[in-house]
PDB file of C-alpha atoms and ligand atoms in Angstrom:
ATOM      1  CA  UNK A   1      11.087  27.299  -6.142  1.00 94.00           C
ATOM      2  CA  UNK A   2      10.760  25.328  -3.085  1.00 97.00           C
ATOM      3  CA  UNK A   3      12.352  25.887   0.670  1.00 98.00           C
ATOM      4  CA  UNK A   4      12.933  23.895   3.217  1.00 98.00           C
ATOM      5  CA  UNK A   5      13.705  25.764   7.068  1.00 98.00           C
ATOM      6  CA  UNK A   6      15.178  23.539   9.765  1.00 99.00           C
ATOM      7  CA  UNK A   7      13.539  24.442  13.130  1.00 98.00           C
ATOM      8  CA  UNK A   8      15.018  21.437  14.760  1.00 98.00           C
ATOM      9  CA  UNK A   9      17.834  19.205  13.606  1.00 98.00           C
ATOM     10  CA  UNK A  10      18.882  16.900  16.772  1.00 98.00           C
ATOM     11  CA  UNK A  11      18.440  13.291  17.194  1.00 97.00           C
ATOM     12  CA  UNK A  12      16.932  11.528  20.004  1.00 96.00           C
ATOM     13  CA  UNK A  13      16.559  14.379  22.950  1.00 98.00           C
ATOM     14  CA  UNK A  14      16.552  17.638  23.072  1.00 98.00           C
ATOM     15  CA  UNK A  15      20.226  19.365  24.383  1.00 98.00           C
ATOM     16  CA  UNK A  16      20.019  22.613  24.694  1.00 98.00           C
ATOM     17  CA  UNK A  17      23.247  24.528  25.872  1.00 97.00           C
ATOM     18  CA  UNK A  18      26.393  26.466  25.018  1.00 98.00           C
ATOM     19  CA  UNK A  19      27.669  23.551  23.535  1.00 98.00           C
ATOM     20  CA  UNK A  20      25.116  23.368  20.700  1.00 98.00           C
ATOM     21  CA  UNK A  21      24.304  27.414  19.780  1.00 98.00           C
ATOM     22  CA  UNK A  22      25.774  26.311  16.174  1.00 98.00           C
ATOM     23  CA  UNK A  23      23.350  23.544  14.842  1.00 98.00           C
ATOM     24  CA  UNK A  24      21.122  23.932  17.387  1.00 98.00           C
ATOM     25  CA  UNK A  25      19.204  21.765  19.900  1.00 98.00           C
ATOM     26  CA  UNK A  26      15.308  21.290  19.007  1.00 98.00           C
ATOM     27  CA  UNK A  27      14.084  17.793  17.867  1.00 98.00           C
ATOM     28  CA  UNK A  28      13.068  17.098  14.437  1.00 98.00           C
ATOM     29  CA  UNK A  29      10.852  19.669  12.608  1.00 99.00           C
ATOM     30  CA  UNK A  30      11.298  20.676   9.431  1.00 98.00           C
ATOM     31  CA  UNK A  31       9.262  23.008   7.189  1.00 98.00           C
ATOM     32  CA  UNK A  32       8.985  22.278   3.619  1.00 98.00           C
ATOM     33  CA  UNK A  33       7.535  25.439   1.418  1.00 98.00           C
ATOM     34  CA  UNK A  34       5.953  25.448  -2.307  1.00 97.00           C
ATOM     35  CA  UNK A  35       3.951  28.073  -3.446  1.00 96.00           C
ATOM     36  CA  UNK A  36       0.861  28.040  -0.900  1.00 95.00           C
ATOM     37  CA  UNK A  37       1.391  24.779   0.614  1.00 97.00           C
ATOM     38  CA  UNK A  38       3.022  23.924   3.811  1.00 98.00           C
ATOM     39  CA  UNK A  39       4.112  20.748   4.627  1.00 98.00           C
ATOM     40  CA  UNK A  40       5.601  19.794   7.959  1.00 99.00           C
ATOM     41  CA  UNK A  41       7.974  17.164   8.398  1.00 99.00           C
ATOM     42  CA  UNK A  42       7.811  15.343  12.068  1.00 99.00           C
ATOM     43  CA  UNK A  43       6.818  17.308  15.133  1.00 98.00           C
ATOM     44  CA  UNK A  44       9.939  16.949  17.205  1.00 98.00           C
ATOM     45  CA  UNK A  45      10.540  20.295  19.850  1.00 98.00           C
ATOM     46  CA  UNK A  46      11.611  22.334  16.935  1.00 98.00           C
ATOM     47  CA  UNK A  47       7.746  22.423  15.944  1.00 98.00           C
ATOM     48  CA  UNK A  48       6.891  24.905  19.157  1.00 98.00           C
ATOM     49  CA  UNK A  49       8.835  27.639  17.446  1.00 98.00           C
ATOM     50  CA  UNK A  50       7.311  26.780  13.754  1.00 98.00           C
ATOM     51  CA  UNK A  51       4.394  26.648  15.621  1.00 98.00           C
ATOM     52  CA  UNK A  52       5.147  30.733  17.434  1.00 98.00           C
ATOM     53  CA  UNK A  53       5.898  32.205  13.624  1.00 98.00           C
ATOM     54  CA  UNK A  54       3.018  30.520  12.041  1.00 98.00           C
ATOM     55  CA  UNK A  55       0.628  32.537  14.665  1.00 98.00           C
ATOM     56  CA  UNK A  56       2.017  35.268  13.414  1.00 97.00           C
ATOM     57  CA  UNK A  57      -0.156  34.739  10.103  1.00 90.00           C
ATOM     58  CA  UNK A  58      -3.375  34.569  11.975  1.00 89.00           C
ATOM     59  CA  UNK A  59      -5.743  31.769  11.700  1.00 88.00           C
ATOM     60  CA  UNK A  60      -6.963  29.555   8.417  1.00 96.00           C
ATOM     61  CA  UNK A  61      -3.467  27.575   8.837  1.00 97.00           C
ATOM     62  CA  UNK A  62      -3.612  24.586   6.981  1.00 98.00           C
ATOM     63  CA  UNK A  63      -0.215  22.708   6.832  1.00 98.00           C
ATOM     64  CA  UNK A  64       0.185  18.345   6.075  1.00 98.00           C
ATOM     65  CA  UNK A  65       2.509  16.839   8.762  1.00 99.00           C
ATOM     66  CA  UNK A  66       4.443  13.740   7.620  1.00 98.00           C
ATOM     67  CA  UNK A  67       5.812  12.026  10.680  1.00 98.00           C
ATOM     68  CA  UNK A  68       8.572   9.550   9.552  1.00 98.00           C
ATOM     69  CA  UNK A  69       7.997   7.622  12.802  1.00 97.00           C
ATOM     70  CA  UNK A  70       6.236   7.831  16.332  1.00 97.00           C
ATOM     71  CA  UNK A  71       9.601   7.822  18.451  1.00 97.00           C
ATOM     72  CA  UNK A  72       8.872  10.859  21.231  1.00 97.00           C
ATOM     73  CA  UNK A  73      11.555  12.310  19.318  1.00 98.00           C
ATOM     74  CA  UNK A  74       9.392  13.252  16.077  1.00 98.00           C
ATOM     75  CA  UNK A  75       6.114  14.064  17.923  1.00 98.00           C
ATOM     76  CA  UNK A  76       6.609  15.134  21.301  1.00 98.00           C
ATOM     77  CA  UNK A  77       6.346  19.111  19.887  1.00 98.00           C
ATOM     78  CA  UNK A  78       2.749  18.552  19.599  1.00 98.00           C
ATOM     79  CA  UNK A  79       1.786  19.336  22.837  1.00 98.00           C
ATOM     80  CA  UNK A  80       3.317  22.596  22.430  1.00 98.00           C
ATOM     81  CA  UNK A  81       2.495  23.312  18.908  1.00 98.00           C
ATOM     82  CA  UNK A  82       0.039  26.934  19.563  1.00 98.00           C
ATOM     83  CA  UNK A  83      -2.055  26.333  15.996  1.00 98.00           C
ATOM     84  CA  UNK A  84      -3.205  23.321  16.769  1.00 98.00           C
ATOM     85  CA  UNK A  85      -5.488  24.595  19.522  1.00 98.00           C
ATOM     86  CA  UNK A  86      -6.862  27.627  17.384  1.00 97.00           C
ATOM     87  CA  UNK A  87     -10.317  27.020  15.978  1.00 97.00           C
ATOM     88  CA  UNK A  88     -10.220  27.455  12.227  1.00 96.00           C
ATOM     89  CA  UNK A  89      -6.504  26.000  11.696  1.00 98.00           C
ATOM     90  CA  UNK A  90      -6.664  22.310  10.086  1.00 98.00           C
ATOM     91  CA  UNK A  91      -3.677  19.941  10.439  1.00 98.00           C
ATOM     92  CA  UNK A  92      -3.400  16.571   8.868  1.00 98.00           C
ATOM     93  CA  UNK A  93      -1.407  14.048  10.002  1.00 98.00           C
ATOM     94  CA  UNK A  94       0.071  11.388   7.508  1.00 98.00           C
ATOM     95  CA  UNK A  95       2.450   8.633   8.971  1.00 98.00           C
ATOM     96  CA  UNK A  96       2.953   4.729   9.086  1.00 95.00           C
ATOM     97  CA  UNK A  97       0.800   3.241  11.765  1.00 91.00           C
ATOM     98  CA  UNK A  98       1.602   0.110  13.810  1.00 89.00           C
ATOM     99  CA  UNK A  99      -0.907  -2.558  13.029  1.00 88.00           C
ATOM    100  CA  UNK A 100      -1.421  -3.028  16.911  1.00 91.00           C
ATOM    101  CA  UNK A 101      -2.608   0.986  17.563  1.00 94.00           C
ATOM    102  CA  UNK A 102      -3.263   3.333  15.168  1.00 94.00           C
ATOM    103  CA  UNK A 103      -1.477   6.697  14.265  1.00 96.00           C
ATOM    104  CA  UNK A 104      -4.170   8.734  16.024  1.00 96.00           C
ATOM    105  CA  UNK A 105      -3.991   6.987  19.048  1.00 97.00           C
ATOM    106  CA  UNK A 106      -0.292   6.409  19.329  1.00 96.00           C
ATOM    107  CA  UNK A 107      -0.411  10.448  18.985  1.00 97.00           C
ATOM    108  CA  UNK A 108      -3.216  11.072  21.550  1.00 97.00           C
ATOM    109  CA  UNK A 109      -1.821   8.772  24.369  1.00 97.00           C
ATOM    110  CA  UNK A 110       1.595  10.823  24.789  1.00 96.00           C
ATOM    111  CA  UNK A 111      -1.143  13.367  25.529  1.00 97.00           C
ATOM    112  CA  UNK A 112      -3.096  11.593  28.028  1.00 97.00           C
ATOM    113  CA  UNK A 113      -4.294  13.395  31.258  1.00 96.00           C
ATOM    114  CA  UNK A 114      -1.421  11.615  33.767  1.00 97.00           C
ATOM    115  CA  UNK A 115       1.472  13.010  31.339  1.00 96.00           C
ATOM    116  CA  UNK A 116      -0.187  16.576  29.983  1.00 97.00           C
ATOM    117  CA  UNK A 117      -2.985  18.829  31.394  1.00 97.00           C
ATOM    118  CA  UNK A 118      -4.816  19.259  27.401  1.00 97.00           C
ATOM    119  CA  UNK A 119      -5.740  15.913  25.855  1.00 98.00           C
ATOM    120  CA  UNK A 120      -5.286  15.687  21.651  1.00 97.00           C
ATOM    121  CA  UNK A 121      -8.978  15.397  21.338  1.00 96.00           C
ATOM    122  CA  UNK A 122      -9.552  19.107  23.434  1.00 97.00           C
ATOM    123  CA  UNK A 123      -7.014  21.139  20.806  1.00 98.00           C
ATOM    124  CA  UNK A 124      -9.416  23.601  18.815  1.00 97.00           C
ATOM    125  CA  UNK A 125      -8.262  22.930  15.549  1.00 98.00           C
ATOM    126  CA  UNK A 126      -9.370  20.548  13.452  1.00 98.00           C
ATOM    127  CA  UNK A 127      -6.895  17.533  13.658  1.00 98.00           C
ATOM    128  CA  UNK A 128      -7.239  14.370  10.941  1.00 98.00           C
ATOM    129  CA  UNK A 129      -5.238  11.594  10.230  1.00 98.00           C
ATOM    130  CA  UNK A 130      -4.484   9.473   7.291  1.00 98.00           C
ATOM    131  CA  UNK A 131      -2.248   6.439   8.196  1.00 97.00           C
ATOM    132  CA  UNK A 132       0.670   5.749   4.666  1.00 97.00           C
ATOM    133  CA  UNK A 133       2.200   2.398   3.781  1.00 94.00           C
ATOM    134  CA  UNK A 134       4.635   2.469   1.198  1.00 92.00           C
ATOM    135  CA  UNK A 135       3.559   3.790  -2.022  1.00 95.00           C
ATOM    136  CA  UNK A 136       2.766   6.950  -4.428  1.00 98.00           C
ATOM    137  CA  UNK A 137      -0.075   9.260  -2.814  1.00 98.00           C
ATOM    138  CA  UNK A 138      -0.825  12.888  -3.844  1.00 98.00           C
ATOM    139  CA  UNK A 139      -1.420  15.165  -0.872  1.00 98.00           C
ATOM    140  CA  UNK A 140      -2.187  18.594  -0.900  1.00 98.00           C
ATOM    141  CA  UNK A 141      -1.724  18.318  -4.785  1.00 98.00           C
ATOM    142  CA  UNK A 142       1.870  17.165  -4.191  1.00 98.00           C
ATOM    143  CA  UNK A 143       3.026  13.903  -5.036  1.00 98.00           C
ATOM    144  CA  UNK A 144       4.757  12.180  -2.587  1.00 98.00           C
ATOM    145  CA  UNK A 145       6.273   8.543  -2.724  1.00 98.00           C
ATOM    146  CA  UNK A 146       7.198   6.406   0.773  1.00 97.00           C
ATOM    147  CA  UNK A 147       9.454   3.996   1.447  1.00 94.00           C
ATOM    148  CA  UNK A 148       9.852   1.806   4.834  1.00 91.00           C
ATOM    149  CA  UNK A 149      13.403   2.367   5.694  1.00 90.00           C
ATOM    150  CA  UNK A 150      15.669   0.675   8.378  1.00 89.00           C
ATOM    151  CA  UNK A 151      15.093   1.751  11.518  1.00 89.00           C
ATOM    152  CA  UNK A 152      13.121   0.427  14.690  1.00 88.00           C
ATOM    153  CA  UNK A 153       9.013  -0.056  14.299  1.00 88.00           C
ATOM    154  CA  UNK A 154       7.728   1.097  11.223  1.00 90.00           C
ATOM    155  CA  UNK A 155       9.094   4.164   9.829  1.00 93.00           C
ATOM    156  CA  UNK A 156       8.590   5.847   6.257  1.00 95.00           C
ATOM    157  CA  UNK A 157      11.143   7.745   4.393  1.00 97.00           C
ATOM    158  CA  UNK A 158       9.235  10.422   1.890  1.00 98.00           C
ATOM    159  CA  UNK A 159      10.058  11.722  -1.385  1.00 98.00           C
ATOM    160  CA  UNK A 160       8.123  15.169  -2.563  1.00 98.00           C
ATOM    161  CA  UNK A 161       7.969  16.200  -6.103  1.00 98.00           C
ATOM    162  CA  UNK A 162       7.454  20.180  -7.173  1.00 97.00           C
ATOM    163  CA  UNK A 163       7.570  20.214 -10.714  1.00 93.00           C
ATOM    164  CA  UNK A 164      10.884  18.910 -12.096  1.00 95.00           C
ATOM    165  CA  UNK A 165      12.637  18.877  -8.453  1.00 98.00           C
ATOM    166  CA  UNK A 166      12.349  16.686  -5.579  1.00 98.00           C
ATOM    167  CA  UNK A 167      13.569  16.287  -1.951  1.00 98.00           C
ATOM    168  CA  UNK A 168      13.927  13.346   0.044  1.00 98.00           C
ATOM    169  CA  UNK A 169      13.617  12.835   3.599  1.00 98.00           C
ATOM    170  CA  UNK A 170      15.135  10.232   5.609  1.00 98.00           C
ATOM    171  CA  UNK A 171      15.527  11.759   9.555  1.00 97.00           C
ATOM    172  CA  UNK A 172      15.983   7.855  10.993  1.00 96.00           C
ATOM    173  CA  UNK A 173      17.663   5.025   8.931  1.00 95.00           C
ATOM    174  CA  UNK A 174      20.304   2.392   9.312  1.00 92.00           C
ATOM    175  CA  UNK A 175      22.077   0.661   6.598  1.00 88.00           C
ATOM    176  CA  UNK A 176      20.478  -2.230   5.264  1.00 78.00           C
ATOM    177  CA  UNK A 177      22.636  -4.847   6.016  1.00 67.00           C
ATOM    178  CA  UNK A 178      22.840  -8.350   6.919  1.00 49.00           C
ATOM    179  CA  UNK A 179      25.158  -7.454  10.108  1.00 51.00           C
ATOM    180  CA  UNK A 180      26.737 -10.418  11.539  1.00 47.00           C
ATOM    181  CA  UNK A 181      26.274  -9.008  15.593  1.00 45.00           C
ATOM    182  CA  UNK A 182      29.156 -11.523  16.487  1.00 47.00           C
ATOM    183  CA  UNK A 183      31.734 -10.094  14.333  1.00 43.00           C
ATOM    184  CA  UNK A 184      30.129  -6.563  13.621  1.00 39.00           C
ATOM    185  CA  UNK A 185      30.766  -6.714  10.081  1.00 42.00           C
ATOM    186  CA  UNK A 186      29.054  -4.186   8.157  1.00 40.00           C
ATOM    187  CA  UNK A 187      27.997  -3.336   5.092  1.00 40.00           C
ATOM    188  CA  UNK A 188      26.877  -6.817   3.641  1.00 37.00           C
ATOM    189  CA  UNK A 189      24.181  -7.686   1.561  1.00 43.00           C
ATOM    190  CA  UNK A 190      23.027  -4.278  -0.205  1.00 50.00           C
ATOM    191  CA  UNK A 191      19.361  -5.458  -1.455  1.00 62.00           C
ATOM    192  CA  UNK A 192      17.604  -2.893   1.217  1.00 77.00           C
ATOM    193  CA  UNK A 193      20.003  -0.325   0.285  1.00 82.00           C
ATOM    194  CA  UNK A 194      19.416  -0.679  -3.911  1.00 85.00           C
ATOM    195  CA  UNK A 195      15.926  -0.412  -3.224  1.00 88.00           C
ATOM    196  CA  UNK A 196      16.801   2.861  -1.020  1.00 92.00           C
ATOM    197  CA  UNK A 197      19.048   4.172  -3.951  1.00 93.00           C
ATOM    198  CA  UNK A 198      16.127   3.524  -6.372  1.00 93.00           C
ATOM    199  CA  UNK A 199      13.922   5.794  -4.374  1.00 96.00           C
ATOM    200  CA  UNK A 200      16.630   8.806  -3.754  1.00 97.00           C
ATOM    201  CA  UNK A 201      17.750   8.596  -7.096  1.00 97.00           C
ATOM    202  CA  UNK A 202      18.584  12.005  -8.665  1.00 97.00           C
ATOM    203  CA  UNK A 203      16.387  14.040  -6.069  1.00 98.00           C
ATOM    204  CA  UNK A 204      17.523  17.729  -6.012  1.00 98.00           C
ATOM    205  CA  UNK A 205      18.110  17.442  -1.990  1.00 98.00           C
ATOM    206  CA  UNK A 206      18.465  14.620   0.566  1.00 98.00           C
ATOM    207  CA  UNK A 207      18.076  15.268   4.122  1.00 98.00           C
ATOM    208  CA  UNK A 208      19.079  11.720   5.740  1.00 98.00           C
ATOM    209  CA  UNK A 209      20.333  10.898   8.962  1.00 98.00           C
ATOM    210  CA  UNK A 210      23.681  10.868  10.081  1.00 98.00           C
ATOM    211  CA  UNK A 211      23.906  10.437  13.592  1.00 98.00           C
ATOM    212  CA  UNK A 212      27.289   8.474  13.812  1.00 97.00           C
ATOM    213  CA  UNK A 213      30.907   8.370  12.935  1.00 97.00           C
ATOM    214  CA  UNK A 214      32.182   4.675  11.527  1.00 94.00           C
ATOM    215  CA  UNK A 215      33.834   4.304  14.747  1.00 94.00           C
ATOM    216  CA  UNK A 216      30.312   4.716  16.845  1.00 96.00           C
ATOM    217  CA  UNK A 217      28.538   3.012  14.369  1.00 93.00           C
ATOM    218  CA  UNK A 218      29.943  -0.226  15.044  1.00 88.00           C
ATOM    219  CA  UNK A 219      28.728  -0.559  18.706  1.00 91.00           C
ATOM    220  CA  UNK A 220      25.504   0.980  17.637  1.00 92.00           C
ATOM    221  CA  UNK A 221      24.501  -1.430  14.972  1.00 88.00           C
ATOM    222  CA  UNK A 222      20.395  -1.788  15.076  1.00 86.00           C
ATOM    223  CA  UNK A 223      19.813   1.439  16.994  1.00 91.00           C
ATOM    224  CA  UNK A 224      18.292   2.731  13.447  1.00 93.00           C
ATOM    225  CA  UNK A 225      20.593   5.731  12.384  1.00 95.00           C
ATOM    226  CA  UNK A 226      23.502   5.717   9.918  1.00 96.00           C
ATOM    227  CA  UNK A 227      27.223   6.720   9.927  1.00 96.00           C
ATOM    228  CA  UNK A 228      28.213   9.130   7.843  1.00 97.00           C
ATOM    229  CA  UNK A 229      29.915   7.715   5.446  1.00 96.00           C
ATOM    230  CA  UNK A 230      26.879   5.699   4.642  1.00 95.00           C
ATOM    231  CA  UNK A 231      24.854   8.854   3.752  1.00 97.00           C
ATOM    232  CA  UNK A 232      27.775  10.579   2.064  1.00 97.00           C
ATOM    233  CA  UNK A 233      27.521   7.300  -0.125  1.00 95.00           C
ATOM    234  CA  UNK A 234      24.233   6.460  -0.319  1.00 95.00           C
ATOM    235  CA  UNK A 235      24.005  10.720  -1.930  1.00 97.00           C
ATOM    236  CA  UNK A 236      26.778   9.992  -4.390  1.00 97.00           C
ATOM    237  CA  UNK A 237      25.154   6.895  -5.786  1.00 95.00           C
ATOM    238  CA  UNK A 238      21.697   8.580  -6.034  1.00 96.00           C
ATOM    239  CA  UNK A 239      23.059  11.378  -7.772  1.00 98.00           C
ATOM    240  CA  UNK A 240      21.298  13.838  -6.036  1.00 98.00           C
ATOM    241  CA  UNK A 241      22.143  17.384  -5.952  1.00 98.00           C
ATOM    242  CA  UNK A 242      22.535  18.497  -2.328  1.00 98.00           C
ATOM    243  CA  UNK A 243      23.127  16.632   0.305  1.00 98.00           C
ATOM    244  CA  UNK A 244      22.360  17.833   4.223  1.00 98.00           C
ATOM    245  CA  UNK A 245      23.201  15.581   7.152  1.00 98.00           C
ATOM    246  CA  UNK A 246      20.739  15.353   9.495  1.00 98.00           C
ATOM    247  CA  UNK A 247      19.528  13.717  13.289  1.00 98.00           C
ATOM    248  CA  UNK A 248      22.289  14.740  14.965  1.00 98.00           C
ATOM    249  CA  UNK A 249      23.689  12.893  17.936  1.00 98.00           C
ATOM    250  CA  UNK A 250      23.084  14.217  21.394  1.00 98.00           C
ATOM    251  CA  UNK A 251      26.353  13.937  22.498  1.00 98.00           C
ATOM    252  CA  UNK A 252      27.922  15.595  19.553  1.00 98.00           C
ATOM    253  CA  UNK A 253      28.273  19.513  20.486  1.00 98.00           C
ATOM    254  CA  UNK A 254      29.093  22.259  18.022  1.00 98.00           C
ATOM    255  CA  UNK A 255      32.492  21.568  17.608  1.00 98.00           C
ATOM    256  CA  UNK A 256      32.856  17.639  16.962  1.00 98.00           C
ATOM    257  CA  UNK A 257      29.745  18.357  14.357  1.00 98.00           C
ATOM    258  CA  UNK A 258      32.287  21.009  12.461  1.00 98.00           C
ATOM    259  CA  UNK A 259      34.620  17.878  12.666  1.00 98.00           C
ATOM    260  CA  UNK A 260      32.338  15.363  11.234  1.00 98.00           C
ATOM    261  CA  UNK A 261      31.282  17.710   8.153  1.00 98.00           C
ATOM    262  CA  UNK A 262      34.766  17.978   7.466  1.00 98.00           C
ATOM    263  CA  UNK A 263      35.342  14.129   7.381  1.00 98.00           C
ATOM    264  CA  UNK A 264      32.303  13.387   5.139  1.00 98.00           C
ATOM    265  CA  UNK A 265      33.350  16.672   3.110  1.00 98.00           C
ATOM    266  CA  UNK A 266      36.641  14.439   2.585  1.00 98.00           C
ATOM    267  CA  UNK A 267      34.762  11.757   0.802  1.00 97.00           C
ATOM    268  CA  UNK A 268      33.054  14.058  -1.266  1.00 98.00           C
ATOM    269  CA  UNK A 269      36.000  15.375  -2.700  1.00 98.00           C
ATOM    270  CA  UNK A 270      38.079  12.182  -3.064  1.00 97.00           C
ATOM    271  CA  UNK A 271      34.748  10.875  -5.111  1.00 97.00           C
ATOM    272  CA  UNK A 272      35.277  13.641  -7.842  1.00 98.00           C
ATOM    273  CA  UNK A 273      31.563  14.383  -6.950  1.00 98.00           C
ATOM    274  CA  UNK A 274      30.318  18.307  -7.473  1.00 97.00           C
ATOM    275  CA  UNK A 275      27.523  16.817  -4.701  1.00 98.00           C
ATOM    276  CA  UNK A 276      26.663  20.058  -2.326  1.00 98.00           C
ATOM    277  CA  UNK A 277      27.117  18.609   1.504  1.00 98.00           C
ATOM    278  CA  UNK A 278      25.788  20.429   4.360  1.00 98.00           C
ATOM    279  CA  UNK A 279      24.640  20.341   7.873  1.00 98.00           C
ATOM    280  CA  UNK A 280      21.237  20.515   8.476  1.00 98.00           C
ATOM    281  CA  UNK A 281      21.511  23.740  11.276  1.00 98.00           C
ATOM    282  CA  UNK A 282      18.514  24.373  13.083  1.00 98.00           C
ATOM    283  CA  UNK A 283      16.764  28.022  11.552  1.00 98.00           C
ATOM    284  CA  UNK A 284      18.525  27.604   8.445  1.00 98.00           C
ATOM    285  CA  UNK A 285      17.089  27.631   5.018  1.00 98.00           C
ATOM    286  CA  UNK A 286      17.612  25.738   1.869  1.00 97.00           C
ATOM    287  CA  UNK A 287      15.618  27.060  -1.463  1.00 97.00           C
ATOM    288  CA  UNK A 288      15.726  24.554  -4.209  1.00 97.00           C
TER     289      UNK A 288
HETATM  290 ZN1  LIG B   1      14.767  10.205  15.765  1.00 82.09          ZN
HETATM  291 ZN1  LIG B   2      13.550   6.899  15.840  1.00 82.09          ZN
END
């Protein structure tokens, strides 16, 4: 069995508050457990309290961090992440890279002395990184396919496979569409989006980005995220068994979220789909 914790769920910017207790306000993080491997997925805020529980176990942490994308929103917990200055921990980084600066600089530099008083290069523990196209690898024993998906620069979507299950995640992705900007018509041309069913296709969980209603959507179109009715589709055509909404918006608080699951739980239902749909709620757990 694997498990999946949510230590940060929110899109874009931190927002702490009263107004998001519920899902929660961290960045991206996500921690992905099977058997003795860890695997990290992005380094958003939410990674400074991974970071607090995994000190707990002492040193000799080893985890893989797959960074969908360098947007401040998916690494700017590193600064803040305790292990990685510990001597004896060892943390590899796997992401796409731009071919005009590499992953381990694009990391270092949010890092560099005018902006933080530790530089990457002066954490203790040992730090490597191993830039991904898109493709089948095996890390940590794990296989694990990528995909470039939709969204601003160049971002990977991964897919992890423990034994006969899988999970899929997607934290940043617009529909592939040839969007007319004039007219704002969506949803045309679906090659991008076959090729993104292919890949999800019958995975036992997708976490994928849902930061809009169809309403927002429209005056967001190329700002890389998805409304929900996208993802709600884009589950029920890859069959998959569970799916949690994720890279939620900053301006949606506690309340408009419970909203929006209802709405996508509508087209769930009127599908005939069994599909499981949840919010991704920062601390919860998922075991699959
Ligand atoms: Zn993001
Ligand atoms: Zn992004």
């Amino acid at each position: 069995m694997a498990t999946i914790k949510f230590w940060g769920v929110r899109g874009s910017i931190p927002t702490p508050g009263p107004t998001t207790i519920k899902y929660g306000g961290n960045t991206s993080c996500s921690e992905l457990r099977y058997k003795d491997k860890l695997f990290i997925l992005d380094a958003g805020s939410g990674i400074r309290a991974l970071g607090n529980e995994l000190m707990k176990q002492g040193t000799g942490i080893h985890a893989s961090i797959l960074i969908s994308h360098l947007h401040w929103d998916h690494i700017q917990g590193i600064p803040f992440f305790v292990p990685a200055l510990i001597p004896g921990n060892n943390f590899t980084f796997y992401g796409a890279e731009d071919p005009e600066k590499d992953l381990a600089t694009t990391i270092a530099e949010q890092m560099n002395p005018i902006n933080f008083p530790i530089e990457l290069k002066d954490m203790g523990s040992k730090l490597n990184f191993k830039p991904l196209s898109e493709g089948s690898y095996e890390i940590d024993g794990i296989k694990v396919d990528t995909i470039f998906i939709n969204h601003p620069g160049y971002a990977l979507g991964y897919k992890l496979h423990f034994d006969d299950r899988s999970i899929v995640y997607i934290s940043d992705n617009e529909p592939f569409t040839a969007v007319d900007k004039n007219s704002k018509e969506l949803y045309i041309g679906e090659n991008g989006t076959e090729k993104l069913i292919d890949f999800i296709k019958d995975a036992t969980v997708l976490v994928h980005d849902a930061q809009y209603t169809p309403e927002e959507y429209k005056n967001r179109v190329t700002w890389g995220h998805s409304p929900y009715d996208y993802t709600v589709n884009l589950g029920l055509k890859a069959n998959v068994n569970q799916l949690i909404l994720f890279h939620h918006d900053p301006m949606h608080d506690d309340e408009y979220l419970d909203t929006l699951h209802d709405d996508a739980q509508k087209i769930v239902k009127e599908s005939g789909s069994d599909m499981d749909l949840l919010m991704a709620r920062e601390g919860s757990i998922f075991e699959f």
